Amino acid sequence: MTSLRCFGTPLPGDLGLRRIANRAGLSVDLLPNGSLFAIGHDHGRGSTLISQIEGAALEGGIGRLVLRRRAPDPATAEMVGPAARVAIAAGPDSFVWEGVSLGIGHRVTLWLHPDRPVWLWRVELTN
């Protein structure tokens, strides 16, 4: 006789998420693998999942920023996402991904406005 196996979906508290949030109720959660887990907004009457598809602890998610180089030979590399080869830092209002891919230095910052439900992506490239 085979044993019964039960599987459950992990709760956000089980995933080791890092979170940034602002006073307007906007929050962004990051998985340990560097992938965005969720962007949400708590508007006082409940919350809204803005990203619609949450990232996964094993495979990341669909939220990626990709660097595409066209010359001398076409190639792509992730700057944000589960396959990105980057160092990741978190502050109270921002996440930063920094690395070198395809010979190009890149620094990506996701920043939350302190008082409004606004976020900003900043991508810096160094050749």
PDB file of C-alpha atoms in Angstrom, residues 41-89:
ATOM      1  CA  HIS A  41      -2.126  48.055  -2.836  1.00  0.00           C
ATOM      2  CA  ASP A  42      -4.000  48.184   0.469  1.00  0.00           C
ATOM      3  CA  HIS A  43      -6.544  50.955  -0.008  1.00  0.00           C
ATOM      4  CA  GLY A  44      -8.198  50.766   3.420  1.00  0.00           C
ATOM      5  CA  ARG A  45     -11.248  48.793   2.248  1.00  0.00           C
ATOM      6  CA  GLY A  46      -9.231  45.736   1.349  1.00  0.00           C
ATOM      7  CA  SER A  47      -6.308  45.062  -0.922  1.00  0.00           C
ATOM      8  CA  THR A  48      -5.729  44.743  -4.644  1.00  0.00           C
ATOM      9  CA  LEU A  49      -3.121  42.481  -6.226  1.00  0.00           C
ATOM     10  CA  ILE A  50      -1.685  44.685  -8.981  1.00  0.00           C
ATOM     11  CA  SER A  51       0.752  42.181 -10.492  1.00  0.00           C
ATOM     12  CA  GLN A  52      -2.086  39.626 -10.984  1.00  0.00           C
ATOM     13  CA  ILE A  53       0.307  36.664 -11.265  1.00  0.00           C
ATOM     14  CA  GLU A  54       2.403  35.958  -8.199  1.00  0.00           C
ATOM     15  CA  GLY A  55       5.955  34.749  -8.629  1.00  0.00           C
ATOM     16  CA  ALA A  56       6.933  31.217  -7.602  1.00  0.00           C
ATOM     17  CA  ALA A  57       9.710  30.247  -5.206  1.00  0.00           C
ATOM     18  CA  LEU A  58      11.017  27.536  -7.564  1.00  0.00           C
ATOM     19  CA  GLU A  59      10.705  29.063 -11.019  1.00  0.00           C
ATOM     20  CA  GLY A  60      10.474  32.784 -10.307  1.00  0.00           C
ATOM     21  CA  GLY A  61       7.677  34.488 -12.145  1.00  0.00           C
ATOM     22  CA  ILE A  62       6.849  36.245 -15.365  1.00  0.00           C
ATOM     23  CA  GLY A  63       8.112  39.601 -14.066  1.00  0.00           C
ATOM     24  CA  ARG A  64      11.526  40.064 -15.649  1.00  0.00           C
ATOM     25  CA  LEU A  65      13.628  42.865 -17.067  1.00  0.00           C
ATOM     26  CA  VAL A  66      15.756  41.642 -19.950  1.00  0.00           C
ATOM     27  CA  LEU A  67      18.855  43.180 -21.504  1.00  0.00           C
ATOM     28  CA  ARG A  68      18.987  42.621 -25.258  1.00  0.00           C
ATOM     29  CA  ARG A  69      22.193  43.236 -27.152  1.00  0.00           C
ATOM     30  CA  ARG A  70      21.971  43.406 -30.948  1.00  0.00           C
ATOM     31  CA  ALA A  71      25.651  43.748 -31.939  1.00  0.00           C
ATOM     32  CA  PRO A  72      28.211  42.367 -32.418  1.00  0.00           C
ATOM     33  CA  ASP A  73      26.177  39.178 -31.929  1.00  0.00           C
ATOM     34  CA  PRO A  74      22.557  39.181 -30.688  1.00  0.00           C
ATOM     35  CA  ALA A  75      22.122  37.935 -27.119  1.00  0.00           C
ATOM     36  CA  THR A  76      19.827  38.373 -24.109  1.00  0.00           C
ATOM     37  CA  ALA A  77      20.322  38.264 -20.348  1.00  0.00           C
ATOM     38  CA  GLU A  78      18.029  38.881 -17.393  1.00  0.00           C
ATOM     39  CA  MET A  79      18.697  41.943 -15.267  1.00  0.00           C
ATOM     40  CA  VAL A  80      15.770  41.179 -12.916  1.00  0.00           C
ATOM     41  CA  GLY A  81      14.325  37.692 -12.559  1.00  0.00           C
ATOM     42  CA  PRO A  82      15.252  34.200 -11.419  1.00  0.00           C
ATOM     43  CA  ALA A  83      18.072  33.764 -13.971  1.00  0.00           C
ATOM     44  CA  ALA A  84      19.636  37.182 -13.332  1.00  0.00           C
ATOM     45  CA  ARG A  85      23.230  36.998 -12.130  1.00  0.00           C
ATOM     46  CA  VAL A  86      23.096  40.018  -9.865  1.00  0.00           C
ATOM     47  CA  ALA A  87      23.650  41.241  -6.337  1.00  0.00           C
ATOM     48  CA  ILE A  88      20.394  42.316  -4.708  1.00  0.00           C
ATOM     49  CA  ALA A  89      19.939  44.929  -1.998  1.00  0.00           C
TER      50      ALA A  89
END
